[in-house]
Amino acid sequence: KKPLLFIFYMVFYILAIWLGNLVIMISITFSQLTNQPMYFFLSYLALSDLFYTSTVTPKLMTDLLTERKIISYKNCMTQLFTTHFFGGFEVFILTGMAYDRYVAICKPLHYAIIINRQRCNSILLASGAGGLLHSLGLFLLTIFLPFCGPNEIDHYFCDVYPLLKLACTKTDKISFLVIANSGLMGMLIFVVLMASYVMIMYNLRAYSAESRHKVLSTCSSHITVVILFFVPVIFIYIRPKTTLPENKVFTLFYTIIVPMLNPLIYTLRNTEMKNAISKVWHNKMFVEGKQMI
């Protein structure tokens, strides 16, 4: 049974996460979409997904093939830091994408001035800084805790709440800081994102039916990703440290399932993305075919 699960995870990891996100990144980079801020952010979201899932999935797969599932303290702390860094980076990239859509729909005449390449680079740097501060905060809350045996983590990766359960000291104050760092931050950003899309939908009334359909096809993809990502995050981190059977399922959503679905969500419902993929990969295969001849 476990070897079959390993093969299942490996196939989805390679095809859905790596191949899917690489196709998005390459298609955007080698097409006109790279000049559009929305797709500029999407290429970095795909890059973030690759690193984000790679902090969790390989260890999860190797554990399926071993009897003793061991991770060193150093690797555990590294996994905690990197997972939350790329997770935080992804949160702020999604926020940047929502800001781009808000300006494009609600302030179309000023869009080119407000969302220029310099502003996009600033949002990208701010996303990295935000992810670093978020991750560093959780890392510093955890690394100085005293742990006592048996050091068995009731989770499939080193997350902050499972580690707090192993601490040989009271962690109520730290748990509150985790809620502020992750739960409340996630809730606040989610509310802001949803409010921005309510305003976008309100302003769409003035658009033609064809324009509305085009905008909705892009925005609906983004809203889907935001809901699938943020709802499990809020469920996990808005509460004090507790162990529920549902925790692992919800964590699986935002660490593996959403990054796996992102390429499908952003291509199946996005005509521009599908056209870019078709042109880039058709031209690539055509050029390679001519060279072989």
PDB file of C-alpha atoms in Angstrom:
ATOM      1  CA  LYS A   1       0.000   0.000   0.000  1.00  0.00           C
ATOM      2  CA  LYS A   2       2.745   2.490   0.956  1.00  0.00           C
ATOM      3  CA  PRO A   3       4.774   1.927  -2.253  1.00  0.00           C
ATOM      4  CA  LEU A   4       1.607   2.620  -4.257  1.00  0.00           C
ATOM      5  CA  LEU A   5       1.062   5.842  -2.316  1.00  0.00           C
ATOM      6  CA  PHE A   6       4.699   6.764  -2.979  1.00  0.00           C
ATOM      7  CA  ILE A   7       4.211   6.267  -6.735  1.00  0.00           C
ATOM      8  CA  PHE A   8       0.941   8.258  -6.605  1.00  0.00           C
ATOM      9  CA  TYR A   9       2.596  11.210  -4.818  1.00  0.00           C
ATOM     10  CA  MET A  10       5.675  11.077  -7.063  1.00  0.00           C
ATOM     11  CA  VAL A  11       3.606  11.145 -10.286  1.00  0.00           C
ATOM     12  CA  PHE A  12       1.548  14.107  -9.077  1.00  0.00           C
ATOM     13  CA  TYR A  13       4.624  15.862  -7.697  1.00  0.00           C
ATOM     14  CA  ILE A  14       6.475  15.596 -11.004  1.00  0.00           C
ATOM     15  CA  LEU A  15       3.589  16.096 -13.431  1.00  0.00           C
ATOM     16  CA  ALA A  16       1.182  18.421 -11.633  1.00  0.00           C
ATOM     17  CA  ILE A  17       3.571  20.512  -9.537  1.00  0.00           C
ATOM     18  CA  TRP A  18       6.921  20.563 -11.322  1.00  0.00           C
ATOM     19  CA  LEU A  19       5.858  20.132 -14.947  1.00  0.00           C
ATOM     20  CA  GLY A  20       2.694  22.227 -14.592  1.00  0.00           C
ATOM     21  CA  ASN A  21       4.419  25.177 -12.920  1.00  0.00           C
ATOM     22  CA  LEU A  22       7.454  25.013 -15.214  1.00  0.00           C
ATOM     23  CA  VAL A  23       5.153  25.149 -18.254  1.00  0.00           C
ATOM     24  CA  ILE A  24       3.504  28.284 -16.827  1.00  0.00           C
ATOM     25  CA  MET A  25       6.842  29.969 -16.067  1.00  0.00           C
ATOM     26  CA  ILE A  26       8.387  29.180 -19.465  1.00  0.00           C
ATOM     27  CA  SER A  27       5.216  30.088 -21.394  1.00  0.00           C
ATOM     28  CA  ILE A  28       4.995  33.487 -19.694  1.00  0.00           C
ATOM     29  CA  THR A  29       8.730  34.223 -19.998  1.00  0.00           C
ATOM     30  CA  PHE A  30       8.865  33.475 -23.743  1.00  0.00           C
ATOM     31  CA  SER A  31       5.618  35.193 -24.715  1.00  0.00           C
ATOM     32  CA  GLN A  32       4.142  38.691 -24.669  1.00  0.00           C
ATOM     33  CA  LEU A  33       2.479  37.885 -21.335  1.00  0.00           C
ATOM     34  CA  THR A  34       5.747  38.636 -19.546  1.00  0.00           C
ATOM     35  CA  ASN A  35       5.050  42.351 -20.117  1.00  0.00           C
ATOM     36  CA  GLN A  36       1.691  42.145 -18.331  1.00  0.00           C
ATOM     37  CA  PRO A  37       1.909  42.612 -14.533  1.00  0.00           C
ATOM     38  CA  MET A  38      -0.734  39.943 -13.818  1.00  0.00           C
ATOM     39  CA  TYR A  39       1.314  37.274 -15.579  1.00  0.00           C
ATOM     40  CA  PHE A  40       4.589  38.648 -14.220  1.00  0.00           C
ATOM     41  CA  PHE A  41       3.219  37.882 -10.744  1.00  0.00           C
ATOM     42  CA  LEU A  42       1.793  34.539 -11.896  1.00  0.00           C
ATOM     43  CA  SER A  43       5.235  33.369 -13.069  1.00  0.00           C
ATOM     44  CA  TYR A  44       6.642  34.104  -9.603  1.00  0.00           C
ATOM     45  CA  LEU A  45       3.650  32.411  -7.970  1.00  0.00           C
ATOM     46  CA  ALA A  46       4.489  29.291 -10.006  1.00  0.00           C
ATOM     47  CA  LEU A  47       8.146  29.555  -8.928  1.00  0.00           C
ATOM     48  CA  SER A  48       7.065  29.930  -5.304  1.00  0.00           C
ATOM     49  CA  ASP A  49       4.831  26.842  -5.616  1.00  0.00           C
ATOM     50  CA  LEU A  50       7.815  24.763  -6.765  1.00  0.00           C
ATOM     51  CA  PHE A  51       9.947  25.707  -3.760  1.00  0.00           C
ATOM     52  CA  TYR A  52       7.026  25.691  -1.336  1.00  0.00           C
ATOM     53  CA  THR A  53       5.945  22.127  -2.061  1.00  0.00           C
ATOM     54  CA  SER A  54       9.555  20.949  -2.290  1.00  0.00           C
ATOM     55  CA  THR A  55      10.033  21.801   1.406  1.00  0.00           C
ATOM     56  CA  VAL A  56       7.385  19.213   2.337  1.00  0.00           C
ATOM     57  CA  THR A  57       6.596  16.698  -0.416  1.00  0.00           C
ATOM     58  CA  PRO A  58       9.981  14.895  -0.886  1.00  0.00           C
ATOM     59  CA  LYS A  59      10.235  14.115   2.854  1.00  0.00           C
ATOM     60  CA  LEU A  60       6.596  13.010   2.886  1.00  0.00           C
ATOM     61  CA  MET A  61       7.286  10.618  -0.022  1.00  0.00           C
ATOM     62  CA  THR A  62      10.464   9.137   1.465  1.00  0.00           C
ATOM     63  CA  ASP A  63       8.682   8.531   4.782  1.00  0.00           C
ATOM     64  CA  LEU A  64       6.276   6.234   2.935  1.00  0.00           C
ATOM     65  CA  LEU A  65       9.168   3.893   2.127  1.00  0.00           C
ATOM     66  CA  THR A  66      10.824   3.792   5.558  1.00  0.00           C
ATOM     67  CA  GLU A  67       9.754   2.201   8.819  1.00  0.00           C
ATOM     68  CA  ARG A  68      11.376   4.852  11.029  1.00  0.00           C
ATOM     69  CA  LYS A  69      10.400   8.353   9.973  1.00  0.00           C
ATOM     70  CA  ILE A  70      13.284  10.435  11.300  1.00  0.00           C
ATOM     71  CA  ILE A  71      14.214  14.095  10.831  1.00  0.00           C
ATOM     72  CA  SER A  72      17.095  15.801  12.625  1.00  0.00           C
ATOM     73  CA  TYR A  73      16.536  18.896  14.770  1.00  0.00           C
ATOM     74  CA  LYS A  74      18.524  21.025  12.299  1.00  0.00           C
ATOM     75  CA  ASN A  75      16.531  19.784   9.302  1.00  0.00           C
ATOM     76  CA  CYS A  76      13.286  20.211  11.253  1.00  0.00           C
ATOM     77  CA  MET A  77      14.058  23.886  11.977  1.00  0.00           C
ATOM     78  CA  THR A  78      15.156  24.392   8.358  1.00  0.00           C
ATOM     79  CA  GLN A  79      11.893  22.892   7.120  1.00  0.00           C
ATOM     80  CA  LEU A  80       9.880  25.121   9.480  1.00  0.00           C
ATOM     81  CA  PHE A  81      11.691  28.249   8.256  1.00  0.00           C
ATOM     82  CA  THR A  82      11.614  27.507   4.520  1.00  0.00           C
ATOM     83  CA  THR A  83       8.003  26.288   4.478  1.00  0.00           C
ATOM     84  CA  HIS A  84       6.735  29.452   6.142  1.00  0.00           C
ATOM     85  CA  PHE A  85       9.031  31.683   4.077  1.00  0.00           C
ATOM     86  CA  PHE A  86       7.698  30.408   0.749  1.00  0.00           C
ATOM     87  CA  GLY A  87       4.169  30.192   2.169  1.00  0.00           C
ATOM     88  CA  GLY A  88       4.374  33.826   3.289  1.00  0.00           C
ATOM     89  CA  PHE A  89       5.871  34.848  -0.058  1.00  0.00           C
ATOM     90  CA  GLU A  90       2.942  33.163  -1.813  1.00  0.00           C
ATOM     91  CA  VAL A  91       0.407  34.996   0.372  1.00  0.00           C
ATOM     92  CA  PHE A  92       1.882  38.391  -0.523  1.00  0.00           C
ATOM     93  CA  ILE A  93       2.191  37.508  -4.228  1.00  0.00           C
ATOM     94  CA  LEU A  94      -1.521  36.640  -4.253  1.00  0.00           C
ATOM     95  CA  THR A  95      -2.152  40.021  -2.612  1.00  0.00           C
ATOM     96  CA  GLY A  96      -0.085  41.737  -5.317  1.00  0.00           C
ATOM     97  CA  MET A  97      -2.123  39.968  -8.010  1.00  0.00           C
ATOM     98  CA  ALA A  98      -5.362  41.142  -6.381  1.00  0.00           C
ATOM     99  CA  TYR A  99      -4.029  44.716  -6.238  1.00  0.00           C
ATOM    100  CA  ASP A 100      -3.169  44.515  -9.945  1.00  0.00           C
ATOM    101  CA  ARG A 101      -6.715  43.392 -10.829  1.00  0.00           C
ATOM    102  CA  TYR A 102      -8.254  46.074  -8.577  1.00  0.00           C
ATOM    103  CA  VAL A 103      -6.323  48.883 -10.288  1.00  0.00           C
ATOM    104  CA  ALA A 104      -6.991  47.428 -13.771  1.00  0.00           C
ATOM    105  CA  ILE A 105     -10.763  47.325 -13.222  1.00  0.00           C
ATOM    106  CA  CYS A 106     -11.420  50.211 -10.824  1.00  0.00           C
ATOM    107  CA  LYS A 107      -8.818  52.680 -12.135  1.00  0.00           C
ATOM    108  CA  PRO A 108      -8.234  51.669 -15.762  1.00  0.00           C
ATOM    109  CA  LEU A 109      -7.084  55.118 -16.961  1.00  0.00           C
ATOM    110  CA  HIS A 110      -4.294  55.183 -14.373  1.00  0.00           C
ATOM    111  CA  TYR A 111      -3.356  51.502 -14.640  1.00  0.00           C
ATOM    112  CA  ALA A 112      -0.235  51.934 -16.802  1.00  0.00           C
ATOM    113  CA  ILE A 113       1.090  54.639 -14.469  1.00  0.00           C
ATOM    114  CA  ILE A 114       0.331  52.860 -11.186  1.00  0.00           C
ATOM    115  CA  ILE A 115       1.255  49.265 -12.141  1.00  0.00           C
ATOM    116  CA  ASN A 116       4.526  49.820 -13.964  1.00  0.00           C
ATOM    117  CA  ARG A 117       7.519  47.459 -13.946  1.00  0.00           C
ATOM    118  CA  GLN A 118       9.174  49.355 -11.103  1.00  0.00           C
ATOM    119  CA  ARG A 119       6.025  48.980  -8.980  1.00  0.00           C
ATOM    120  CA  CYS A 120       5.855  45.265  -9.850  1.00  0.00           C
ATOM    121  CA  ASN A 121       9.473  44.785  -8.760  1.00  0.00           C
ATOM    122  CA  SER A 122       8.731  46.669  -5.531  1.00  0.00           C
ATOM    123  CA  ILE A 123       5.728  44.412  -4.820  1.00  0.00           C
ATOM    124  CA  LEU A 124       7.924  41.364  -5.510  1.00  0.00           C
ATOM    125  CA  LEU A 125      10.625  42.584  -3.093  1.00  0.00           C
ATOM    126  CA  ALA A 126       7.973  43.445  -0.481  1.00  0.00           C
ATOM    127  CA  SER A 127       6.532  39.925  -0.859  1.00  0.00           C
ATOM    128  CA  GLY A 128       9.960  38.423  -0.192  1.00  0.00           C
ATOM    129  CA  ALA A 129      10.501  40.703   2.811  1.00  0.00           C
ATOM    130  CA  GLY A 130       7.025  39.890   4.151  1.00  0.00           C
ATOM    131  CA  GLY A 131       7.632  36.161   3.782  1.00  0.00           C
ATOM    132  CA  LEU A 132      11.014  36.518   5.533  1.00  0.00           C
ATOM    133  CA  LEU A 133       9.581  38.456   8.488  1.00  0.00           C
ATOM    134  CA  HIS A 134       6.693  36.001   8.858  1.00  0.00           C
ATOM    135  CA  SER A 135       8.993  32.975   8.745  1.00  0.00           C
ATOM    136  CA  LEU A 136      11.676  34.522  10.955  1.00  0.00           C
ATOM    137  CA  GLY A 137       9.059  35.381  13.585  1.00  0.00           C
ATOM    138  CA  LEU A 138       7.842  31.777  13.849  1.00  0.00           C
ATOM    139  CA  PHE A 139      11.405  30.448  13.683  1.00  0.00           C
ATOM    140  CA  LEU A 140      12.553  32.624  16.606  1.00  0.00           C
ATOM    141  CA  LEU A 141       9.485  31.646  18.642  1.00  0.00           C
ATOM    142  CA  THR A 142      10.358  27.967  18.207  1.00  0.00           C
ATOM    143  CA  ILE A 143      14.132  27.595  18.099  1.00  0.00           C
ATOM    144  CA  PHE A 144      14.756  28.633  21.721  1.00  0.00           C
ATOM    145  CA  LEU A 145      12.140  26.265  23.175  1.00  0.00           C
ATOM    146  CA  PRO A 146      13.404  23.367  25.346  1.00  0.00           C
ATOM    147  CA  PHE A 147      12.233  19.990  24.038  1.00  0.00           C
ATOM    148  CA  CYS A 148      12.039  16.719  25.946  1.00  0.00           C
ATOM    149  CA  GLY A 149      11.363  13.179  24.757  1.00  0.00           C
ATOM    150  CA  PRO A 150       9.776  11.387  23.188  1.00  0.00           C
ATOM    151  CA  ASN A 151      10.224  13.898  20.364  1.00  0.00           C
ATOM    152  CA  GLU A 152       7.557  12.457  18.093  1.00  0.00           C
ATOM    153  CA  ILE A 153       5.809  15.008  15.890  1.00  0.00           C
ATOM    154  CA  ASP A 154       2.153  14.245  15.241  1.00  0.00           C
ATOM    155  CA  HIS A 155       2.320  15.695  11.736  1.00  0.00           C
ATOM    156  CA  TYR A 156       3.856  15.034   8.325  1.00  0.00           C
ATOM    157  CA  PHE A 157       6.211  18.038   8.535  1.00  0.00           C
ATOM    158  CA  CYS A 158       7.760  20.302  11.176  1.00  0.00           C
ATOM    159  CA  ASP A 159       5.092  22.929  11.723  1.00  0.00           C
ATOM    160  CA  VAL A 160       4.956  25.318  14.653  1.00  0.00           C
ATOM    161  CA  TYR A 161       1.949  23.906  16.577  1.00  0.00           C
ATOM    162  CA  PRO A 162       3.131  20.271  16.582  1.00  0.00           C
ATOM    163  CA  LEU A 163       6.507  21.526  17.829  1.00  0.00           C
ATOM    164  CA  LEU A 164       4.896  23.595  20.604  1.00  0.00           C
ATOM    165  CA  LYS A 165       3.245  20.397  21.883  1.00  0.00           C
ATOM    166  CA  LEU A 166       6.710  18.876  22.433  1.00  0.00           C
ATOM    167  CA  ALA A 167       8.060  21.824  24.428  1.00  0.00           C
ATOM    168  CA  CYS A 168       8.919  21.270  28.111  1.00  0.00           C
ATOM    169  CA  THR A 169       7.542  24.648  29.134  1.00  0.00           C
ATOM    170  CA  LYS A 170       4.322  26.632  29.016  1.00  0.00           C
ATOM    171  CA  THR A 171       3.636  27.886  25.512  1.00  0.00           C
ATOM    172  CA  ASP A 172       0.387  29.848  25.967  1.00  0.00           C
ATOM    173  CA  LYS A 173       2.026  33.211  25.222  1.00  0.00           C
ATOM    174  CA  ILE A 174       3.901  31.788  22.246  1.00  0.00           C
ATOM    175  CA  SER A 175       0.671  30.244  20.964  1.00  0.00           C
ATOM    176  CA  PHE A 176      -0.965  33.682  21.108  1.00  0.00           C
ATOM    177  CA  LEU A 177       1.946  35.181  19.111  1.00  0.00           C
ATOM    178  CA  VAL A 178       1.559  32.407  16.505  1.00  0.00           C
ATOM    179  CA  ILE A 179      -2.129  33.281  16.175  1.00  0.00           C
ATOM    180  CA  ALA A 180      -1.188  36.942  15.666  1.00  0.00           C
ATOM    181  CA  ASN A 181       1.598  36.093  13.199  1.00  0.00           C
ATOM    182  CA  SER A 182      -0.259  33.535  11.076  1.00  0.00           C
ATOM    183  CA  GLY A 183      -3.950  33.313  11.955  1.00  0.00           C
ATOM    184  CA  LEU A 184      -4.868  36.987  12.280  1.00  0.00           C
ATOM    185  CA  MET A 185      -2.544  37.997   9.445  1.00  0.00           C
ATOM    186  CA  GLY A 186      -4.119  35.375   7.184  1.00  0.00           C
ATOM    187  CA  MET A 187      -7.619  36.444   8.211  1.00  0.00           C
ATOM    188  CA  LEU A 188      -6.878  40.137   7.611  1.00  0.00           C
ATOM    189  CA  ILE A 189      -5.336  39.551   4.177  1.00  0.00           C
ATOM    190  CA  PHE A 190      -8.194  37.232   3.201  1.00  0.00           C
ATOM    191  CA  VAL A 191     -10.807  39.859   4.173  1.00  0.00           C
ATOM    192  CA  VAL A 192      -8.911  42.557   2.236  1.00  0.00           C
ATOM    193  CA  LEU A 193      -8.666  40.308  -0.836  1.00  0.00           C
ATOM    194  CA  MET A 194     -12.352  39.441  -0.745  1.00  0.00           C
ATOM    195  CA  ALA A 195     -13.275  43.123  -0.269  1.00  0.00           C
ATOM    196  CA  SER A 196     -11.156  44.061  -3.286  1.00  0.00           C
ATOM    197  CA  TYR A 197     -12.968  41.495  -5.425  1.00  0.00           C
ATOM    198  CA  VAL A 198     -16.359  42.731  -4.232  1.00  0.00           C
ATOM    199  CA  MET A 199     -15.331  46.199  -5.438  1.00  0.00           C
ATOM    200  CA  ILE A 200     -14.103  44.725  -8.721  1.00  0.00           C
ATOM    201  CA  MET A 201     -17.441  42.949  -9.274  1.00  0.00           C
ATOM    202  CA  TYR A 202     -19.284  46.177  -8.440  1.00  0.00           C
ATOM    203  CA  ASN A 203     -17.268  48.166 -10.991  1.00  0.00           C
ATOM    204  CA  LEU A 204     -17.778  45.510 -13.688  1.00  0.00           C
ATOM    205  CA  ARG A 205     -21.361  46.707 -14.147  1.00  0.00           C
ATOM    206  CA  ALA A 206     -20.109  49.490 -16.437  1.00  0.00           C
ATOM    207  CA  TYR A 207     -18.282  47.056 -18.731  1.00  0.00           C
ATOM    208  CA  SER A 208     -19.647  45.343 -21.831  1.00  0.00           C
ATOM    209  CA  ALA A 209     -20.714  41.693 -21.642  1.00  0.00           C
ATOM    210  CA  GLU A 210     -17.602  40.548 -23.537  1.00  0.00           C
ATOM    211  CA  SER A 211     -15.252  42.543 -21.280  1.00  0.00           C
ATOM    212  CA  ARG A 212     -17.027  41.260 -18.167  1.00  0.00           C
ATOM    213  CA  HIS A 213     -16.589  37.663 -19.321  1.00  0.00           C
ATOM    214  CA  LYS A 214     -12.863  38.206 -19.977  1.00  0.00           C
ATOM    215  CA  VAL A 215     -12.290  39.827 -16.587  1.00  0.00           C
ATOM    216  CA  LEU A 216     -14.338  37.228 -14.725  1.00  0.00           C
ATOM    217  CA  SER A 217     -12.405  34.362 -16.325  1.00  0.00           C
ATOM    218  CA  THR A 218      -9.182  35.800 -14.887  1.00  0.00           C
ATOM    219  CA  CYS A 219     -10.586  36.924 -11.536  1.00  0.00           C
ATOM    220  CA  SER A 220     -12.487  33.696 -10.885  1.00  0.00           C
ATOM    221  CA  SER A 221      -9.225  31.752 -11.157  1.00  0.00           C
ATOM    222  CA  HIS A 222      -7.600  34.027  -8.622  1.00  0.00           C
ATOM    223  CA  ILE A 223     -10.584  33.925  -6.240  1.00  0.00           C
ATOM    224  CA  THR A 224     -10.590  30.105  -6.404  1.00  0.00           C
ATOM    225  CA  VAL A 225      -6.901  29.936  -5.475  1.00  0.00           C
ATOM    226  CA  VAL A 226      -7.323  32.499  -2.675  1.00  0.00           C
ATOM    227  CA  ILE A 227     -10.240  30.593  -1.085  1.00  0.00           C
ATOM    228  CA  LEU A 228      -8.555  27.175  -1.380  1.00  0.00           C
ATOM    229  CA  PHE A 229      -5.349  28.558   0.137  1.00  0.00           C
ATOM    230  CA  PHE A 230      -6.572  30.908   2.860  1.00  0.00           C
ATOM    231  CA  VAL A 231      -9.520  28.990   4.346  1.00  0.00           C
ATOM    232  CA  PRO A 232      -7.360  26.022   5.503  1.00  0.00           C
ATOM    233  CA  VAL A 233      -4.611  28.398   6.717  1.00  0.00           C
ATOM    234  CA  ILE A 234      -7.111  30.370   8.816  1.00  0.00           C
ATOM    235  CA  PHE A 235      -8.662  27.144  10.171  1.00  0.00           C
ATOM    236  CA  ILE A 236      -5.252  25.898  11.345  1.00  0.00           C
ATOM    237  CA  TYR A 237      -3.697  29.066  12.756  1.00  0.00           C
ATOM    238  CA  ILE A 238      -6.596  31.153  14.088  1.00  0.00           C
ATOM    239  CA  ARG A 239      -7.045  28.759  17.026  1.00  0.00           C
ATOM    240  CA  PRO A 240      -4.757  28.044  20.000  1.00  0.00           C
ATOM    241  CA  LYS A 241      -2.582  24.951  19.649  1.00  0.00           C
ATOM    242  CA  THR A 242      -4.903  21.987  19.308  1.00  0.00           C
ATOM    243  CA  THR A 243      -4.630  18.598  17.662  1.00  0.00           C
ATOM    244  CA  LEU A 244      -7.620  17.674  15.547  1.00  0.00           C
ATOM    245  CA  PRO A 245      -7.840  14.854  12.994  1.00  0.00           C
ATOM    246  CA  GLU A 246      -8.810  17.460  10.389  1.00  0.00           C
ATOM    247  CA  ASN A 247      -5.594  19.454  10.873  1.00  0.00           C
ATOM    248  CA  LYS A 248      -3.469  17.251   8.620  1.00  0.00           C
ATOM    249  CA  VAL A 249      -6.112  17.266   5.870  1.00  0.00           C
ATOM    250  CA  PHE A 250      -6.400  21.069   5.933  1.00  0.00           C
ATOM    251  CA  THR A 251      -2.604  21.452   5.996  1.00  0.00           C
ATOM    252  CA  LEU A 252      -2.357  19.103   3.020  1.00  0.00           C
ATOM    253  CA  PHE A 253      -4.583  21.531   1.109  1.00  0.00           C
ATOM    254  CA  TYR A 254      -2.378  24.604   1.331  1.00  0.00           C
ATOM    255  CA  THR A 255       1.000  22.829   1.223  1.00  0.00           C
ATOM    256  CA  ILE A 256       0.422  20.335  -1.614  1.00  0.00           C
ATOM    257  CA  ILE A 257      -3.061  20.316  -3.172  1.00  0.00           C
ATOM    258  CA  VAL A 258      -3.364  24.056  -3.964  1.00  0.00           C
ATOM    259  CA  PRO A 259       0.135  24.307  -5.532  1.00  0.00           C
ATOM    260  CA  MET A 260      -0.752  21.189  -7.520  1.00  0.00           C
ATOM    261  CA  LEU A 261      -4.049  22.708  -8.725  1.00  0.00           C
ATOM    262  CA  ASN A 262      -2.682  26.197  -9.475  1.00  0.00           C
ATOM    263  CA  PRO A 263      -1.393  25.326 -12.983  1.00  0.00           C
ATOM    264  CA  LEU A 264      -4.775  23.795 -13.903  1.00  0.00           C
ATOM    265  CA  ILE A 265      -6.792  26.656 -12.386  1.00  0.00           C
ATOM    266  CA  TYR A 266      -4.761  29.349 -14.136  1.00  0.00           C
ATOM    267  CA  THR A 267      -4.717  27.636 -17.535  1.00  0.00           C
ATOM    268  CA  LEU A 268      -8.117  25.958 -17.946  1.00  0.00           C
ATOM    269  CA  ARG A 269     -10.051  29.173 -17.170  1.00  0.00           C
ATOM    270  CA  ASN A 270      -7.647  31.634 -18.801  1.00  0.00           C
ATOM    271  CA  THR A 271      -7.740  32.052 -22.585  1.00  0.00           C
ATOM    272  CA  GLU A 272      -4.592  34.210 -22.738  1.00  0.00           C
ATOM    273  CA  MET A 273      -2.616  31.646 -20.782  1.00  0.00           C
ATOM    274  CA  LYS A 274      -3.830  28.789 -22.986  1.00  0.00           C
ATOM    275  CA  ASN A 275      -2.917  30.743 -26.139  1.00  0.00           C
ATOM    276  CA  ALA A 276       0.550  31.554 -24.780  1.00  0.00           C
ATOM    277  CA  ILE A 277       1.202  27.895 -23.905  1.00  0.00           C
ATOM    278  CA  SER A 278       0.033  26.800 -27.343  1.00  0.00           C
ATOM    279  CA  LYS A 279       2.204  29.349 -29.196  1.00  0.00           C
ATOM    280  CA  VAL A 280       5.357  28.920 -27.129  1.00  0.00           C
ATOM    281  CA  TRP A 281       5.361  25.119 -27.117  1.00  0.00           C
ATOM    282  CA  HIS A 282       4.169  24.809 -30.720  1.00  0.00           C
ATOM    283  CA  ASN A 283       6.979  27.123 -31.894  1.00  0.00           C
ATOM    284  CA  LYS A 284       9.504  25.303 -29.709  1.00  0.00           C
ATOM    285  CA  MET A 285       8.568  21.908 -31.144  1.00  0.00           C
ATOM    286  CA  PHE A 286       8.455  23.347 -34.684  1.00  0.00           C
ATOM    287  CA  VAL A 287      11.972  24.822 -34.385  1.00  0.00           C
ATOM    288  CA  GLU A 288      13.351  21.627 -32.881  1.00  0.00           C
ATOM    289  CA  GLY A 289      11.690  19.622 -35.645  1.00  0.00           C
ATOM    290  CA  LYS A 290      13.336  21.754 -38.346  1.00  0.00           C
ATOM    291  CA  GLN A 291      16.721  21.413 -36.694  1.00  0.00           C
ATOM    292  CA  MET A 292      16.397  17.636 -36.664  1.00  0.00           C
ATOM    293  CA  ILE A 293      15.533  17.635 -40.375  1.00  0.00           C
TER     294      ILE A 293
END
